[in-house]
C-alpha cells in the first residue's frame, strides 16, 4: 500500500495518483511493471512535489499541481486534422494519450527497425525494454521522471540496430482533445545502436482548453558512433501544464543534436540532461522559447555532464518574452575529474518585449578537470531601437519592423536546423503562437 | 517642398537633464533645389536630419515643418518615408539576421503600398535592383548578406545610396555620406545623387567638406552653428568656409 503518512497531507494529496495507478488503462499488466510502479509512486509521494526552496525549482512554482485533481483521459475516436504536416515522415499519433493507428503512418519504416508503442513493446519486446523501465531515476533531481515511472501512459519505443540509417524522420504527435482535466505521462525510449542514425520529432499539442497535465519522459541512448537528431516541440494549450525530462546518454564518438521549441502551456518545465559517458561524444543543444501570454511561465533547465575525455557540448538557447510572462533558463556544464580536452560552449539570449515580462537566466560551469575550453554567456535585452528606427525610416511600418527584428533574433537559433523541411516545419510551428 | 520654421528640439541625457540642440531652425527648400548644410561637429546637423526623419528620441520644443503641405511632425517615420522623405544615415546601423535584399524589397513594397501602388513581384524587383546596384558599384553578394552587417564604412554608404535609388524619394537628406570615402566612392555617391536630380525633387547634403560639393553642386549653402543656421549663401560660401574655417562665424554669435 501507499505510505504517505510521513508527508504533509495538506500539500500532498496522494489519493488521486494512487487511484490512477490502480486502473491505468494504458500499459499491459506485468508483475515487474506493477512492482516498479508501486515503488516509484511510493518514492515520489515520500519526496513530495518540489518546492521553490529547492535550488532547481527556485523560480518555478509547481505546487499548484499538488492541488489539482486528476483522472485518466478517455479515448477519442473522432477524426482530426493536423494543421501543418511534414511531407515525408513516419508518424505515430496519440490522441489524449492513446495510440491512434488510424492517424499514424508507419509505411516508410525499414523492416529491421523496431518502432512501436511502449505498451506494445512491453508485450512484443519485453526483454529489450524492461531494463529501461526498471532503471531507477534520480528522485531528488528528477522527481517528475519518477512520477512518470509510476503513472506511465503510452509512448514510443524505437530501436535502430547497428549500422542502420533511417532517412525519414519519425514524428510522434501527442494531441489532446478532451475538454476536462486529465493527466498523461508519455514515455519515449530511443535506442540508437552503434553507427546508426535516426531523426525524430516529439510534438505536444492540443485543440482543447482543458487544464491537463503532461508529464513526459524521453530517453535517448546513443551508442558508439550513433547519430541522433532530436526535436522536441511543445505547443500545449494556454491552460496546460507541461513537464518534460529528456535524458540523453552518449557513448563513444556519438553525436546528438537536440532542438527544443517551447511556446505553449501555462506552465512548462523542460529538463534536458546529457550524460557523456565515453570519449569523443558531441552534443548540440538548441532551444527557442516564446512566451506570449500573461502568466505564461516556461522554464528550461539544460545540464551536460562531461564524464569522459574529448567531449564537445554546445548550447544555444534563445527566448522572447511578451506581456506579463516569465521565462527561466538554467544551463549547466559539469566537467568531471579527468574529463580532459573538453570543449563546452553555452549561450542564452533573451529578448524582453514588454515591461512586465521577466526572465531569470543562469549559465553555470563546474569544472574539475584542468585542460578544458569552456565559454558561457547570457544576455537580456530589448529590441534594438536604432535598428527599429532604421527600418521604419525606410517605410516599413512599426509592427512589421518589430516582426522582422524578432524573427532575425529567432532565426539565429532556427537556422541551426540543417534539414530544410524540418526547419520550415519548426518555424511554422513557432509562428502559431496563441496570444 | 520643405518649409522649416523656428524648429527647436532637445534631448534628455542619461541624467535626465534636458539639453537643447536645435535652437530655432528656419529653412525653405523648393522643388529641384540642392541645399548644402555645413558646420562644425556637434552643431546639430545630424539632429536636424533625424528629427526630420522622425526619430523619437528627440523632443520637439517648438516650430513647424511642412513637407509638400503635410505637417511632417505629426507623421510616423514610415509615413514620412511614404511621403517621400529619405535620410541617408551618417552611421547606418547593422541589422544582423535581416537579409539586405529582403529588407529592400519590404521597404520598396511598404512605400508602394502606402502610396496605393501595386506590389513589385520578385522578378520585377530583381530586375530593378540589379540595375541600381551597378550604378552604386556594389557587388551583388551584398544583397544576400544581413543589412550592413560587417560592411566597411564605404560599403555602408553605398548601401544607403542604393536604398535611396530604390525608394526614389521626393526629398533626400544625405548626412555626411561623403565622410570616410575615397575619391572613387565619392564620385559614385555624387553620380547617384545627381542621377536623382530633377525639377520635382529636392536634396539636402550635410557635409563637412567642400570636396563633395565639387561633384554635387548646391544651389544654396547654409552654415549651422550651435543649433542655428547663422549664414546662408551660394556655393562660394562653401569655398570661403574651406579657406577660413568656421571660427570667424562662430565668434559672430
Ligand atoms: N541621442 C543623443 N543623445 C545625447 N546627445 C545627443 C544625441 N544626439 C545629439 N546629441 C548632442 O547634440 C549635439 C549635436 O549633435 P549632432 O546633431 O550629432 O551634431 P553634428 O551632426 O552637427 O555633428 C551634440 O552635442 C551631441 O552630443
Ligand atoms: Mg553629424
XYZ file of C-alpha atoms and ligand atoms in Angstrom:
716
model
C 0.000 0.000 0.000
C 0.969 3.584 -0.379
C 2.584 5.125 2.597
C 2.061 8.833 2.654
C 1.605 9.252 6.374
C 5.012 10.814 6.785
C 4.182 13.685 4.452
C 2.261 16.860 4.805
C -1.107 15.726 3.550
C -2.415 19.246 3.124
C 0.114 19.916 0.411
C 0.146 16.459 -0.982
C -2.992 14.549 -1.565
C -1.836 11.121 -2.688
C -5.196 9.595 -3.364
C -5.694 10.672 -6.972
C -2.345 9.251 -8.017
C -2.807 6.036 -6.078
C -6.205 5.519 -7.634
C -4.849 6.306 -11.058
C -2.091 3.781 -10.717
C -4.564 1.068 -9.845
C -6.563 1.404 -13.018
C -4.014 2.554 -15.572
C -5.657 1.820 -18.933
C -2.508 2.366 -20.963
C 0.060 -0.272 -20.095
C -0.295 -4.044 -20.045
C -0.277 -5.848 -16.719
C 3.080 -7.321 -15.824
C 4.190 -8.116 -12.337
C 7.603 -6.495 -12.707
C 5.988 -3.382 -14.093
C 3.486 -3.233 -11.252
C 6.291 -3.538 -8.754
C 8.273 -0.740 -10.267
C 5.229 1.478 -10.499
C 4.300 0.886 -6.871
C 7.838 1.664 -5.802
C 8.144 4.784 -7.880
C 4.856 6.166 -6.665
C 5.845 5.471 -3.103
C 9.166 7.179 -3.661
C 7.589 10.198 -5.307
C 4.929 10.621 -2.652
C 7.522 10.330 0.008
C 9.626 13.018 -1.571
C 6.708 15.204 -2.486
C 6.374 17.836 -5.185
C 9.433 20.046 -5.417
C 9.112 23.444 -3.782
C 10.783 26.754 -4.545
C 13.105 26.186 -1.617
C 14.952 23.734 -3.825
C 17.619 25.378 -5.975
C 16.483 23.618 -9.136
C 12.946 24.916 -8.658
C 13.753 28.340 -7.312
C 11.836 30.267 -9.972
C 9.173 27.742 -10.853
C 6.222 27.034 -8.648
C 4.671 23.633 -9.294
C 2.832 23.297 -6.008
C -0.412 24.006 -7.837
C -0.084 20.552 -9.351
C -0.474 19.010 -5.923
C -3.859 20.648 -5.518
C -5.295 19.624 -8.851
C -7.496 16.602 -9.307
C -6.624 14.042 -11.923
C -8.385 11.454 -13.977
C -7.291 9.395 -16.933
C -8.387 10.756 -20.294
C -10.923 8.941 -22.438
C -10.282 7.602 -25.862
C -11.395 9.947 -28.604
C -12.480 8.313 -31.786
C -13.368 11.422 -33.726
C -11.115 12.340 -36.551
C -8.936 15.400 -36.516
C -6.751 17.251 -38.937
C -3.118 18.088 -38.318
C -2.921 21.766 -39.226
C 0.560 21.512 -40.609
C 2.281 18.326 -41.577
C 5.687 17.079 -42.512
C 5.675 15.913 -46.080
C 7.630 12.730 -45.517
C 7.543 11.211 -42.086
C 6.849 8.075 -40.199
C 4.139 9.332 -37.902
C 2.876 7.930 -34.670
C -0.136 9.751 -33.337
C -1.542 9.687 -29.814
C -4.873 11.312 -29.107
C -5.470 12.054 -25.428
C -2.558 9.747 -24.680
C -3.953 6.770 -26.627
C -2.161 5.457 -29.669
C -4.298 6.083 -32.761
C -3.334 3.667 -35.510
C -5.814 5.262 -37.909
C -3.916 8.565 -37.858
C -0.472 7.022 -37.778
C 1.587 6.031 -40.753
C 4.451 3.606 -40.413
C 4.741 2.507 -44.023
C 8.159 4.081 -44.542
C 9.635 2.186 -41.612
C 12.562 -0.067 -42.565
C 11.927 -3.686 -41.604
C 14.833 -4.166 -39.275
C 13.911 -1.169 -37.135
C 11.664 -1.581 -34.145
C 9.333 1.357 -33.839
C 6.243 0.740 -31.811
C 4.321 1.904 -28.774
C 5.661 1.365 -25.304
C 2.640 -0.798 -24.440
C 3.219 -2.967 -27.473
C 6.948 -3.175 -26.755
C 6.240 -4.420 -23.226
C 4.499 -7.407 -24.809
C 6.486 -7.914 -28.023
C 9.963 -6.874 -26.912
C 9.818 -7.340 -23.178
C 13.493 -8.223 -22.788
C 14.623 -5.215 -24.761
C 12.537 -2.613 -22.994
C 12.486 -3.927 -19.463
C 15.995 -2.765 -18.471
C 14.995 0.799 -19.272
C 11.709 0.686 -17.454
C 13.126 -0.773 -14.275
C 16.052 1.621 -14.283
C 15.798 3.993 -11.328
C 15.715 7.723 -11.980
C 17.273 10.277 -9.695
C 14.437 11.070 -7.311
C 15.887 14.280 -5.999
C 16.808 15.821 -9.289
C 14.081 14.459 -11.468
C 11.050 13.847 -9.290
C 8.682 14.139 -12.231
C 10.554 11.448 -14.101
C 9.911 9.185 -11.133
C 6.242 10.167 -11.160
C 6.212 9.352 -14.853
C 7.580 5.918 -13.962
C 4.710 5.388 -11.559
C 1.936 6.539 -13.859
C 3.341 5.938 -17.291
C 0.834 6.178 -20.098
C 1.799 5.207 -23.627
C 4.647 6.416 -25.804
C 7.131 5.354 -28.421
C 9.831 2.715 -28.355
C 12.434 2.805 -31.122
C 15.386 0.541 -31.627
C 17.664 1.259 -34.558
C 20.013 -1.664 -34.990
C 23.693 -1.377 -35.619
C 24.708 0.348 -38.875
C 21.128 1.217 -39.815
C 20.381 4.660 -41.110
C 16.794 5.919 -41.289
C 16.486 8.818 -43.664
C 12.815 9.555 -42.985
C 12.107 11.403 -39.729
C 9.903 9.739 -37.145
C 7.252 12.094 -35.831
C 5.498 11.405 -32.513
C 2.441 13.554 -32.349
C 0.745 13.875 -28.970
C -2.551 15.565 -29.499
C -5.150 16.327 -26.853
C -8.834 16.963 -27.437
C -10.557 16.155 -24.153
C -12.197 19.159 -22.518
C -11.923 18.058 -18.882
C -8.792 17.995 -16.747
C -6.645 14.919 -17.062
C -3.142 13.565 -16.839
C -0.890 11.832 -19.322
C 2.635 10.608 -18.713
C 4.138 9.737 -22.075
C 7.380 7.796 -22.129
C 9.606 7.590 -25.173
C 12.662 5.400 -25.421
C 15.048 5.682 -28.337
C 17.908 3.258 -28.656
C 20.368 4.056 -31.409
C 22.849 1.228 -31.670
C 26.411 1.640 -32.866
C 26.873 3.510 -36.158
C 23.148 4.023 -36.621
C 21.381 7.254 -37.430
C 17.881 8.498 -36.723
C 15.913 11.747 -36.698
C 12.795 12.091 -34.603
C 10.404 14.788 -33.579
C 8.257 14.680 -30.478
C 5.458 17.155 -30.542
C 2.853 18.007 -27.927
C -0.181 19.990 -28.870
C -3.932 20.246 -28.473
C -7.045 21.993 -29.631
C -8.859 21.943 -26.309
C -8.934 24.332 -23.371
C -8.605 21.757 -20.631
C -6.194 22.294 -17.797
C -4.471 19.000 -18.414
C -1.059 17.898 -17.208
C 1.517 16.299 -19.489
C 4.407 14.729 -17.626
C 6.700 13.332 -20.284
C 9.978 11.439 -20.215
C 12.152 10.810 -23.240
C 15.284 8.700 -23.096
C 17.843 8.750 -25.853
C 20.651 6.228 -25.826
C 23.279 6.886 -28.452
C 25.754 4.053 -28.714
C 29.200 4.243 -30.243
C 29.269 6.500 -33.328
C 25.486 6.773 -33.431
C 23.924 9.997 -34.672
C 20.641 11.143 -33.257
C 18.753 14.251 -34.281
C 16.024 15.082 -31.836
C 13.399 17.797 -31.974
C 11.033 18.498 -29.154
C 8.117 20.814 -29.908
C 5.986 21.912 -27.004
C 2.853 23.738 -28.112
C 0.307 22.767 -25.471
C -2.817 24.844 -24.922
C -2.680 28.038 -22.798
C -4.082 26.326 -19.691
C -1.991 23.193 -19.754
C 0.983 22.216 -17.651
C 3.832 20.502 -19.440
C 6.729 18.959 -17.592
C 9.317 17.036 -19.522
C 12.527 15.264 -18.731
C 14.791 14.384 -21.602
C 17.700 12.093 -20.804
C 20.471 11.710 -23.328
C 23.163 9.102 -22.735
C 26.124 9.107 -25.066
C 28.727 6.502 -25.812
C 31.990 6.902 -27.669
C 32.017 9.370 -30.589
C 28.247 9.595 -30.731
C 26.692 12.850 -31.916
C 23.359 14.030 -30.571
C 21.558 17.165 -31.638
C 18.551 18.201 -29.664
C 16.371 21.156 -30.544
C 13.770 22.291 -28.080
C 10.925 24.589 -29.056
C 8.688 25.709 -26.235
C 5.795 28.043 -26.923
C 2.738 26.547 -25.266
C 1.274 25.838 -21.882
C 0.504 27.985 -18.874
C 3.401 26.352 -17.076
C 6.156 24.440 -18.791
C 9.327 22.987 -17.447
C 11.796 21.275 -19.703
C 14.816 19.448 -18.332
C 17.419 18.203 -20.755
C 20.111 16.124 -19.154
C 23.050 14.895 -21.192
C 25.445 12.339 -19.855
C 28.570 11.804 -21.939
C 29.876 8.520 -20.624
C 32.618 7.808 -23.149
C 35.238 9.733 -25.061
C 34.661 11.874 -28.107
C 30.922 12.378 -27.692
C 29.378 15.554 -29.068
C 26.084 17.174 -28.274
C 24.457 20.263 -29.729
C 21.584 21.592 -27.689
C 19.451 24.379 -29.015
C 16.284 25.908 -27.810
C 13.835 28.614 -28.624
C 11.101 29.729 -26.268
C 8.491 32.324 -26.991
C 6.135 33.445 -24.261
C 3.171 35.420 -25.490
C 0.615 35.486 -22.696
C 0.124 36.946 -19.254
C 1.070 34.442 -16.541
C 2.782 32.130 -19.004
C 5.812 30.504 -17.449
C 8.449 28.480 -19.296
C 11.489 27.069 -17.572
C 14.370 25.362 -19.390
C 16.977 23.522 -17.392
C 19.755 22.129 -19.541
C 22.515 20.117 -17.971
C 25.539 18.449 -19.537
C 27.773 16.040 -17.678
C 31.127 15.526 -19.328
C 32.434 12.324 -17.778
C 34.962 11.370 -20.441
C 37.712 12.973 -22.473
C 37.440 14.872 -25.755
C 33.775 15.632 -25.366
C 32.087 18.552 -27.066
C 28.951 20.323 -25.959
C 27.377 23.380 -27.422
C 24.299 25.054 -26.027
C 22.387 27.891 -27.642
C 19.017 28.861 -26.206
C 17.132 31.989 -27.154
C 13.859 33.338 -25.903
C 11.332 36.073 -26.490
C 9.028 37.237 -23.716
C 5.888 39.322 -24.170
C 3.166 40.567 -21.841
C 3.427 39.517 -18.221
C 5.250 36.272 -18.872
C 8.150 34.730 -17.047
C 10.943 32.639 -18.518
C 13.657 30.772 -16.700
C 16.858 29.416 -18.154
C 19.456 27.419 -16.345
C 22.296 25.923 -18.312
C 24.912 23.905 -16.589
C 28.045 22.280 -17.869
C 29.703 19.933 -15.438
C 33.176 18.698 -16.344
C 34.106 15.765 -14.176
C 37.568 14.995 -12.933
C 39.815 13.531 -15.644
C 37.447 14.580 -18.421
C 40.265 16.428 -20.179
C 40.182 18.216 -23.521
C 36.537 19.156 -23.273
C 35.114 21.918 -25.394
C 31.950 23.375 -23.961
C 30.085 26.455 -25.045
C 26.860 27.770 -23.746
C 24.893 30.865 -24.582
C 21.473 32.131 -23.647
C 19.979 35.265 -25.156
C 16.699 36.827 -24.185
C 14.542 39.478 -25.736
C 12.060 41.217 -23.478
C 9.260 42.811 -25.464
C 7.240 44.146 -22.576
C 7.985 45.923 -19.332
C 6.040 43.308 -17.406
C 7.915 40.322 -18.788
C 10.618 38.734 -16.728
C 13.478 36.334 -17.245
C 15.823 34.633 -14.847
C 18.870 33.254 -16.562
C 21.797 31.470 -15.081
C 24.582 29.864 -17.073
C 26.818 27.751 -14.903
C 30.104 25.960 -15.286
C 31.527 23.494 -12.840
C 34.910 22.174 -13.847
C 37.067 19.575 -12.136
C 39.486 18.905 -14.970
C 42.317 21.255 -15.877
C 42.619 21.089 -19.638
C 39.279 22.287 -20.946
C 37.936 25.029 -23.173
C 34.711 26.436 -21.870
C 32.778 29.604 -22.591
C 29.457 30.794 -21.357
C 27.334 33.865 -21.523
C 23.841 35.176 -21.106
C 22.172 38.358 -22.263
C 18.848 40.016 -21.641
C 17.869 42.858 -23.903
C 15.204 44.722 -25.765
C 14.728 45.298 -29.461
C 17.446 47.489 -30.877
C 15.751 50.879 -31.158
C 18.296 52.111 -33.713
C 17.545 49.174 -35.975
C 13.834 49.684 -35.483
C 14.112 53.330 -36.485
C 16.256 52.465 -39.479
C 13.645 50.039 -40.816
C 10.797 52.474 -40.179
C 12.703 55.302 -41.839
C 12.676 53.112 -44.944
C 8.900 52.918 -44.892
C 8.422 49.618 -43.073
C 5.665 50.010 -40.502
C 6.347 49.531 -36.835
C 4.681 46.129 -36.464
C 6.411 44.709 -39.490
C 9.735 46.172 -38.416
C 9.360 44.606 -34.977
C 8.427 41.290 -36.567
C 11.476 41.458 -38.818
C 13.758 42.043 -35.860
C 12.206 39.376 -33.655
C 12.384 36.861 -36.489
C 16.002 37.782 -37.046
C 16.601 37.148 -33.355
C 14.911 33.745 -33.512
C 16.492 32.790 -36.819
C 19.941 32.611 -35.323
C 18.857 29.517 -33.473
C 16.289 28.261 -36.018
C 18.935 28.297 -38.727
C 20.960 25.780 -36.771
C 18.460 23.235 -38.080
C 20.093 21.908 -41.200
C 17.198 19.839 -42.537
C 15.191 22.334 -44.625
C 11.857 20.594 -44.318
C 12.096 20.213 -40.580
C 13.341 23.780 -40.235
C 10.312 25.069 -42.094
C 8.040 22.899 -40.019
C 9.556 24.148 -36.763
C 9.347 27.754 -37.949
C 5.702 27.346 -38.875
C 5.051 25.722 -35.548
C 6.813 28.552 -33.776
C 4.736 31.167 -35.541
C 1.450 29.551 -34.481
C 1.570 31.114 -31.052
C -1.589 31.890 -29.183
C -1.709 35.383 -27.794
C 8.754 71.212 -50.879
C 10.158 71.612 -47.364
C 9.443 74.533 -45.069
C 11.009 74.546 -41.607
C 10.038 77.377 -39.284
C 11.682 78.092 -35.963
C 12.315 74.401 -35.235
C 13.538 73.674 -31.734
C 14.463 70.271 -30.372
C 16.132 68.887 -27.290
C 17.187 65.601 -25.785
C 17.189 64.162 -22.300
C 20.631 62.918 -21.396
C 21.338 59.964 -19.094
C 20.976 62.164 -16.052
C 17.522 63.215 -17.258
C 18.866 66.682 -17.914
C 17.336 68.401 -20.910
C 19.832 69.524 -23.478
C 18.614 71.837 -26.176
C 20.173 71.070 -29.569
C 18.183 72.780 -32.305
C 17.540 76.362 -31.354
C 15.263 77.839 -33.975
C 16.000 76.481 -37.431
C 14.494 78.205 -40.455
C 14.940 76.642 -43.858
C 12.954 76.562 -47.076
C 13.819 74.122 -49.847
C 11.986 74.444 -53.140
C 11.447 71.614 -55.647
C 14.510 70.904 -57.742
C 16.914 72.657 -55.369
C 20.038 71.250 -53.797
C 20.982 72.681 -50.406
C 24.172 72.021 -48.517
C 24.347 72.295 -44.750
C 27.799 72.685 -43.293
C 29.005 73.362 -39.822
C 31.346 72.222 -37.079
C 30.963 68.911 -35.246
C 28.213 68.914 -32.687
C 26.339 71.837 -34.179
C 23.168 69.766 -34.622
C 23.226 68.775 -38.306
C 22.522 65.105 -37.677
C 19.926 66.013 -35.093
C 18.103 68.090 -37.673
C 18.242 65.209 -40.167
C 16.988 62.703 -37.576
C 14.230 64.977 -36.327
C 13.029 65.374 -39.897
C 13.073 61.592 -40.368
C 11.020 61.117 -37.206
C 13.399 59.810 -34.606
C 11.508 59.691 -31.343
C 14.493 60.200 -29.039
C 14.297 63.937 -29.587
C 11.704 66.189 -28.115
C 10.233 68.890 -30.319
C 10.017 72.078 -28.291
C 8.606 74.352 -30.950
C 8.316 75.235 -34.596
C 6.739 73.645 -37.638
C 7.877 71.507 -40.552
C 5.898 71.082 -43.734
C 6.736 68.642 -46.479
C 4.627 69.355 -49.561
C 1.957 70.889 -47.340
C 1.881 67.926 -44.953
C 2.553 68.597 -41.301
C 5.625 66.397 -41.058
C 5.968 66.423 -37.282
C 2.717 64.517 -36.741
C 3.703 61.638 -39.025
C 5.389 58.384 -38.013
C 8.807 57.637 -39.548
C 7.242 55.177 -42.004
C 4.632 57.736 -43.056
C 7.363 60.287 -43.662
C 9.186 57.779 -45.837
C 5.997 57.174 -47.791
C 5.534 60.928 -48.104
C 8.845 60.955 -49.923
C 11.436 61.740 -47.292
C 14.666 59.791 -47.289
C 17.581 60.073 -44.897
C 20.940 58.540 -45.763
C 22.287 57.998 -42.259
C 25.640 59.227 -41.074
C 26.104 55.946 -39.216
C 23.961 53.242 -40.853
C 23.070 50.605 -38.275
C 23.948 46.940 -38.695
C 20.962 44.605 -38.501
C 22.116 41.010 -38.066
C 19.683 38.385 -39.277
C 17.752 40.664 -41.626
C 18.643 39.925 -45.214
C 19.551 43.025 -47.224
C 17.557 42.032 -50.297
C 14.540 41.075 -48.231
C 14.766 44.366 -46.391
C 14.985 46.397 -49.595
C 12.007 44.607 -51.086
C 9.985 45.082 -47.903
C 10.879 48.778 -47.904
C 10.015 49.341 -51.552
C 6.732 47.491 -51.255
C 5.765 49.146 -47.964
C 6.188 52.529 -49.558
C 4.355 51.450 -52.701
C 1.527 50.145 -50.560
C 1.244 53.417 -48.650
C 1.153 55.230 -51.969
C -1.544 52.867 -53.303
C 0.746 51.388 -55.925
C 0.826 47.697 -56.829
C 3.404 45.456 -55.146
C 6.531 44.592 -57.094
C 6.929 40.864 -57.532
C 10.258 39.124 -57.049
C 11.143 39.219 -60.740
C 10.452 42.910 -61.315
C 12.202 43.776 -58.112
C 15.280 41.778 -59.043
C 15.488 43.478 -62.406
C 15.451 46.939 -60.860
C 17.831 46.191 -58.056
C 20.402 44.610 -60.340
C 20.418 47.735 -62.409
C 20.710 50.092 -59.430
C 23.364 48.110 -57.626
C 25.599 48.513 -60.667
C 25.122 52.248 -60.516
C 26.483 52.398 -56.976
C 29.315 49.989 -57.747
C 28.330 47.368 -55.209
C 28.824 43.653 -55.655
C 25.573 41.671 -55.815
C 26.783 39.491 -52.987
C 25.950 42.325 -50.603
C 22.285 41.668 -51.318
C 22.410 38.252 -49.724
C 24.109 39.495 -46.576
C 22.469 40.907 -43.480
C 21.730 44.644 -43.636
C 25.054 46.482 -43.218
C 26.477 43.681 -41.106
C 30.224 43.593 -41.439
C 30.116 46.174 -44.249
C 33.041 48.592 -44.385
C 32.297 52.286 -43.931
C 32.274 52.837 -47.681
C 30.059 49.803 -48.334
C 27.545 51.075 -45.829
C 27.397 54.427 -47.578
C 26.920 52.780 -50.948
C 24.139 50.705 -49.459
C 22.466 53.930 -48.318
C 22.665 55.335 -51.833
C 21.321 52.067 -53.230
C 18.320 52.380 -50.921
C 17.841 55.958 -51.999
C 17.842 54.971 -55.664
C 15.351 52.183 -54.993
C 12.979 54.339 -52.970
C 13.078 57.355 -55.309
C 12.380 59.970 -52.632
C 10.989 63.471 -53.188
C 13.344 64.891 -50.590
C 16.661 63.188 -49.910
C 18.806 64.176 -46.956
C 22.372 62.898 -47.050
C 24.059 63.085 -43.690
C 27.835 63.131 -44.219
C 27.576 60.437 -46.824
C 30.961 61.597 -48.074
C 32.970 61.215 -44.899
C 35.385 58.329 -44.950
C 35.008 57.748 -48.684
C 37.867 57.544 -51.136
C 37.634 59.587 -54.298
C 36.157 56.734 -56.403
C 33.421 56.093 -53.880
C 32.805 59.809 -53.554
C 32.282 60.153 -57.283
C 29.960 57.165 -57.233
C 27.866 58.751 -54.499
C 27.787 62.021 -56.399
C 26.766 60.244 -59.578
C 23.944 58.505 -57.736
C 22.720 61.753 -56.245
C 22.997 63.658 -59.498
C 21.039 60.967 -61.299
C 18.175 61.742 -58.937
C 18.304 65.460 -59.581
C 15.145 66.552 -61.219
C 12.825 69.570 -61.061
C 10.434 67.791 -58.700
C 12.992 66.512 -56.283
C 14.986 68.252 -53.591
C 18.223 67.287 -51.956
C 19.866 68.358 -48.721
C 23.522 67.448 -48.409
C 25.035 67.630 -44.952
C 28.781 67.721 -45.202
C 31.941 68.774 -43.531
C 33.989 69.211 -46.610
C 33.647 71.330 -49.662
C 35.093 68.373 -51.627
C 31.704 66.718 -52.212
C 30.260 69.992 -53.427
C 32.642 69.906 -56.390
C 30.614 66.946 -57.590
C 27.167 67.787 -56.269
C 26.922 71.474 -56.950
C 24.496 73.075 -54.493
C 22.141 75.961 -55.169
C 22.448 77.130 -51.576
C 24.898 76.637 -48.750
C 23.929 77.094 -45.088
C 26.156 77.198 -42.074
C 24.849 75.696 -38.899
C 26.419 76.572 -35.570
C 25.071 75.679 -32.153
C 21.681 74.664 -33.429
C 21.052 77.650 -35.643
C 21.621 78.492 -39.280
C 23.755 81.554 -38.938
C 24.654 82.200 -42.531
C 23.355 81.244 -45.944
C 24.795 81.828 -49.382
C 25.606 80.170 -52.669
C 28.387 77.705 -53.419
C 31.003 80.408 -52.966
C 30.254 80.285 -49.244
C 31.474 76.694 -49.139
C 34.787 77.738 -50.653
C 35.090 80.553 -48.183
C 34.449 78.156 -45.298
C 37.034 75.784 -46.665
C 39.585 78.577 -46.677
C 38.723 80.317 -43.410
C 37.153 77.602 -41.248
C 34.158 78.286 -39.007
C 35.875 80.396 -36.394
C 35.078 83.738 -37.930
C 31.375 82.865 -37.998
C 31.195 81.334 -34.551
C 32.640 84.435 -32.980
C 29.879 86.438 -34.592
C 27.135 84.769 -32.473
N 20.939 60.896 -28.994
C 21.671 61.847 -28.380
N 21.918 61.746 -27.068
C 22.645 62.698 -26.434
N 23.172 63.765 -27.039
C 22.949 63.926 -28.353
C 22.193 62.968 -29.087
N 22.130 63.364 -30.364
C 22.833 64.528 -30.434
N 23.324 64.851 -29.218
C 24.137 66.017 -28.920
O 23.638 67.101 -29.641
C 24.693 67.833 -30.229
C 24.550 67.863 -31.725
O 24.868 66.589 -32.254
P 24.744 66.224 -33.791
O 23.379 66.560 -34.233
O 25.156 64.810 -33.950
O 25.803 67.200 -34.427
P 26.506 67.170 -35.837
O 25.813 66.169 -36.697
O 26.357 68.555 -36.326
O 27.919 66.807 -35.585
C 25.981 67.225 -29.758
O 26.423 67.924 -28.618
C 25.561 65.828 -29.396
O 26.374 65.323 -28.389
Mg 26.519 64.500 -37.704
